[in-house]
Coordinates of C-alpha atoms in Angstrom, one line a residue:
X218 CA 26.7 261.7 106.8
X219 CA 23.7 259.6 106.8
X220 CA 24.6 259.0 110.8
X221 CA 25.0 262.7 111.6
X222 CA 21.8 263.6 109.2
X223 CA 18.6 263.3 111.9
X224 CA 20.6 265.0 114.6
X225 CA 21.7 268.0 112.6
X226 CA 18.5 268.5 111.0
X227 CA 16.8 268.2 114.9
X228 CA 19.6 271.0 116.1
X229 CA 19.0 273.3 113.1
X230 CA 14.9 272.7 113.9
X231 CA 16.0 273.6 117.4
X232 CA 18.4 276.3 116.7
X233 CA 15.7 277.7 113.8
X234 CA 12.8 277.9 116.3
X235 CA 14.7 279.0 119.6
X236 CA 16.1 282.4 117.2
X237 CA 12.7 282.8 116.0
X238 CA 11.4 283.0 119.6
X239 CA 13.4 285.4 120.5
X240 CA 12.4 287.3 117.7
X241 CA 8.6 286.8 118.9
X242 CA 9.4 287.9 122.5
X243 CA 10.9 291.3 121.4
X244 CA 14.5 289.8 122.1
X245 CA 16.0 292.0 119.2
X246 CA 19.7 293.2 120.9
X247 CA 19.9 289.9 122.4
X248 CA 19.1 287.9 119.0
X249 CA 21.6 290.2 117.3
X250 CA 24.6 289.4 120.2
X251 CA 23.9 285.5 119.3
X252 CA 23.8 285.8 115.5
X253 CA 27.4 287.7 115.8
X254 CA 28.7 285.2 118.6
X255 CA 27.9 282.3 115.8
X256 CA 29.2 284.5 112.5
X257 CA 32.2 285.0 114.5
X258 CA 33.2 282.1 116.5
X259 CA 35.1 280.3 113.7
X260 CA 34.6 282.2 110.7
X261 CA 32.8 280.4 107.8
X262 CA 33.4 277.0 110.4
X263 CA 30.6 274.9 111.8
X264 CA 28.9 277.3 113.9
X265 CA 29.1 280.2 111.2
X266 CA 27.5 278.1 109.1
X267 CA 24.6 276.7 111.7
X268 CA 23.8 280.5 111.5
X269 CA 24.2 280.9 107.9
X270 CA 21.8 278.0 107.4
X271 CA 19.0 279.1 110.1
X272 CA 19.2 282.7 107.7
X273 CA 18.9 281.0 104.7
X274 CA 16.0 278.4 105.9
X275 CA 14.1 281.3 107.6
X276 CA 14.6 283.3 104.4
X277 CA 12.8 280.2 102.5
X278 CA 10.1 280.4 104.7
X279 CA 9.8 284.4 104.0
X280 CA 9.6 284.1 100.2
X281 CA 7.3 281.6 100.8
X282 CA 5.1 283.8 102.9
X283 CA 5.4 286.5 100.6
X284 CA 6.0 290.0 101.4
X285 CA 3.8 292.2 103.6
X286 CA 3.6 289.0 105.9
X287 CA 5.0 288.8 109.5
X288 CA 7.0 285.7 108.6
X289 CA 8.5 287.7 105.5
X290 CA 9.5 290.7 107.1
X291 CA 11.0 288.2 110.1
X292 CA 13.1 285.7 107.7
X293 CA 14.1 288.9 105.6
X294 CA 15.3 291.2 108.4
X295 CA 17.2 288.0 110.3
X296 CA 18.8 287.4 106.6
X297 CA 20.1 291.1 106.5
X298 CA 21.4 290.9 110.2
X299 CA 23.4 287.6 109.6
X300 CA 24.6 288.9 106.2
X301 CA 26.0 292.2 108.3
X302 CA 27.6 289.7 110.9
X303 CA 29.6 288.0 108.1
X304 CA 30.5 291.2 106.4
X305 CA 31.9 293.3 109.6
X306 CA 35.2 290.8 110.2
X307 CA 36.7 291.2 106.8
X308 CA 36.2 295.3 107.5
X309 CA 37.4 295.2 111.0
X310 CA 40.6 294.4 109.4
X311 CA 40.8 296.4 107.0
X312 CA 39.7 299.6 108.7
X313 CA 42.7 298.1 111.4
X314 CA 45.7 298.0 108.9
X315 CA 44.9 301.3 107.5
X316 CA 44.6 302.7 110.3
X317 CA 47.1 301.1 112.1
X318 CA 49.2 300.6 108.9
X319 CA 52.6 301.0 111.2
X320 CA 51.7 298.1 113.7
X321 CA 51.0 295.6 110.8
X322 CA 53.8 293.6 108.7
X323 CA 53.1 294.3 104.5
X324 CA 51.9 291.0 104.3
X325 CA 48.9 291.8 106.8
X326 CA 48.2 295.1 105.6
X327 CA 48.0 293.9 101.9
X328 CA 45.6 290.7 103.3
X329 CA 43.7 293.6 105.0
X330 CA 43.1 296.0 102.1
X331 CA 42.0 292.4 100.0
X332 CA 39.1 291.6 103.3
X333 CA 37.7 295.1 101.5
X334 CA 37.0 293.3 98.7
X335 CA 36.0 290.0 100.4
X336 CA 34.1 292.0 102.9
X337 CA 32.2 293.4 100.7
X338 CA 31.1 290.4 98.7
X339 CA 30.2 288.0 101.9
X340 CA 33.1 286.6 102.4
X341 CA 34.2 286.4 106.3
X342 CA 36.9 283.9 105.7
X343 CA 39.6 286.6 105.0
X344 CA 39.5 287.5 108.4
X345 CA 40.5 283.8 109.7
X346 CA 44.3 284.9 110.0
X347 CA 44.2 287.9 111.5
X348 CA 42.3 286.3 114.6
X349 CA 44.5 282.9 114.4
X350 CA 47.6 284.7 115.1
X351 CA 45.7 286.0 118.5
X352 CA 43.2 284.4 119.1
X353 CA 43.0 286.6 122.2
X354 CA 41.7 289.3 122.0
X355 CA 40.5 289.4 118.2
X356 CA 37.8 286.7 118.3
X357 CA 36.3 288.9 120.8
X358 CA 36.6 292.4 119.1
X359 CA 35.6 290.2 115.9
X360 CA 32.3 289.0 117.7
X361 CA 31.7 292.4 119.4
X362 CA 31.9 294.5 115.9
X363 CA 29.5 291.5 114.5
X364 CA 27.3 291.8 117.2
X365 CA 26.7 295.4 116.8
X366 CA 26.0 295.5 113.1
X367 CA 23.9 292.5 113.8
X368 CA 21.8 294.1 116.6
X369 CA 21.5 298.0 114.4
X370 CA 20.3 295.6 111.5
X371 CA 17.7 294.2 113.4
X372 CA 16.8 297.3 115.1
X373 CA 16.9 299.5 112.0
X374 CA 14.5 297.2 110.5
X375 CA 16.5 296.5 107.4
X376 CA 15.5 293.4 105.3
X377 CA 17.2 291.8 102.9
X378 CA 15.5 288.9 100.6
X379 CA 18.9 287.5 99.0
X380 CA 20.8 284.9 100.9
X381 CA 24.2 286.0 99.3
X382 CA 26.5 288.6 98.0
X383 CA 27.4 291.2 100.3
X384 CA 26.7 294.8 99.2
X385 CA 25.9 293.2 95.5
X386 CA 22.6 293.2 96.8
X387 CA 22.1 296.0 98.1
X388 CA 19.7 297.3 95.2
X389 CA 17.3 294.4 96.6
X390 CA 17.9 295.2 99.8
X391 CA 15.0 297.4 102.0
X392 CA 16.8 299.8 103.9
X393 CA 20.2 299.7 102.1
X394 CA 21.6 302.8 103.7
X395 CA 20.9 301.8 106.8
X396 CA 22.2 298.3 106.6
X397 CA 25.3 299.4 105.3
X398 CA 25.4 302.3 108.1
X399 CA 24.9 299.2 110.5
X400 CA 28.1 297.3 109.3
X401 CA 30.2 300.3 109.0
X402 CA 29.7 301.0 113.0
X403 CA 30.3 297.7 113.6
X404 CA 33.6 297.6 111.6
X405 CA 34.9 300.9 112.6
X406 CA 34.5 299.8 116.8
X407 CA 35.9 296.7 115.7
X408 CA 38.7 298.4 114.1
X409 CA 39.5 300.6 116.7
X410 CA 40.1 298.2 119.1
X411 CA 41.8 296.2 117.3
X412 CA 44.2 298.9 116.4
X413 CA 44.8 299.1 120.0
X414 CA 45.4 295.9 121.0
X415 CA 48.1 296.2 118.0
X416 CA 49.3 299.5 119.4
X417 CA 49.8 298.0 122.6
X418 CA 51.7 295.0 121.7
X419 CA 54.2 297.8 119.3
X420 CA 54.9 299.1 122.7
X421 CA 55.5 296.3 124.7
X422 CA 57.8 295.0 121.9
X423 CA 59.8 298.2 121.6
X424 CA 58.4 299.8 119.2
X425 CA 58.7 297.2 117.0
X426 CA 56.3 295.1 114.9
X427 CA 55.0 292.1 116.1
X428 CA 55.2 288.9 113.7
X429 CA 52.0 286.9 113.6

């Protein structure tokens, strides 16, 4: 730890400052399309959490700032649009087994209507089977849905000044509706192609379920 200490912090300095410059030159989608490329890449892993941490330092600064301030609305509104990244995977699944309930095994569709809950409550990691089984195309749809409800956070303006807790917060949150409008979008797209990768390989196995 004490060896990997100064280049982590200099990366997260790095990573901190080259997000916030993006935000300063009016990259908004762009911003968005990285924080759900981390969120999703491995799904409470390394890189997940490099985003997680950036939020949660950026957030830091915010409260600091105090509200009204550019710095505040900044930390808060990244905050929300990594919070929305994390959520959308858990959904993606479960919006995919319920619709899709005939292309899933029981064991998948229960694990999907339990990422509601998990969803709900900031917990991505619930989605970590469903895209280990295929890897292709799932990570992908994963980061796409992400992305989306990262990018309609951003853009809606939504800011959220708690670093935790899923839709818990929303009575803190500024723009609730519109937050929670922003993950749903990104969980339904997510879903739907998801449910058609899963359609397509019913077909190409005969109708029949695919295992894993």
């Amino acid at each position: 730890y004490m060896l990997l200490g100064k280049p982590l912090a200099s990366f997260m300095s790095w990573l901190t400052g080259s997000l916030t410059s993006m935000a300063d030159n009016g990259a908004g989608v762009l911003l968005g399309v990285i924080i759900g490329l981390m969120m999703c890449f491995d799904l409470g892993g390394p890189v997940n959490k490099a985003a997680y941490v950036t939020g949660t330092a950026l957030l830091t600064e915010a409260l600091t700032a105090g509200v009204g301030t550019d710095t505040y609305n900044f930390g808060t509104n990244f905050m929300a649009a990594v919070s929305a990244a994390c959520i959308v995977p858990p959904l993606i699944t479960t919006f995919a087994v319920v619709v899709g309930k005939k292309y899933f095994t029981k064991s998948d569709f229960n694990a999907g209507l339990v990422n509601f809950i998990l969803g709900c409550t900031h917990i991505t990691e619930g989605a970590i089977p469903f895209m280990t089984k295929n890897i292709w195309p799932v990570m992908p749809i994963m980061m796409l849905g992400s992305s989306i409800g990262a990018i309609l956070t951003l853009l809606f303006g939504v800011h959220d000044p708690a670093p935790h807790g899923g839709f818990l917060v929303l009575p803190v949150v500024d723009g609730g509706l519109k937050w929670v409008l922003a993950i749903l979008i990104g969980a339904v797209v997510g879903g739907i192609l998801f449910v058609a990768f899963k359609a397509y390989e019913y077909r190409k196995n005969g109708n029949q379920i695919v295992e894993g």
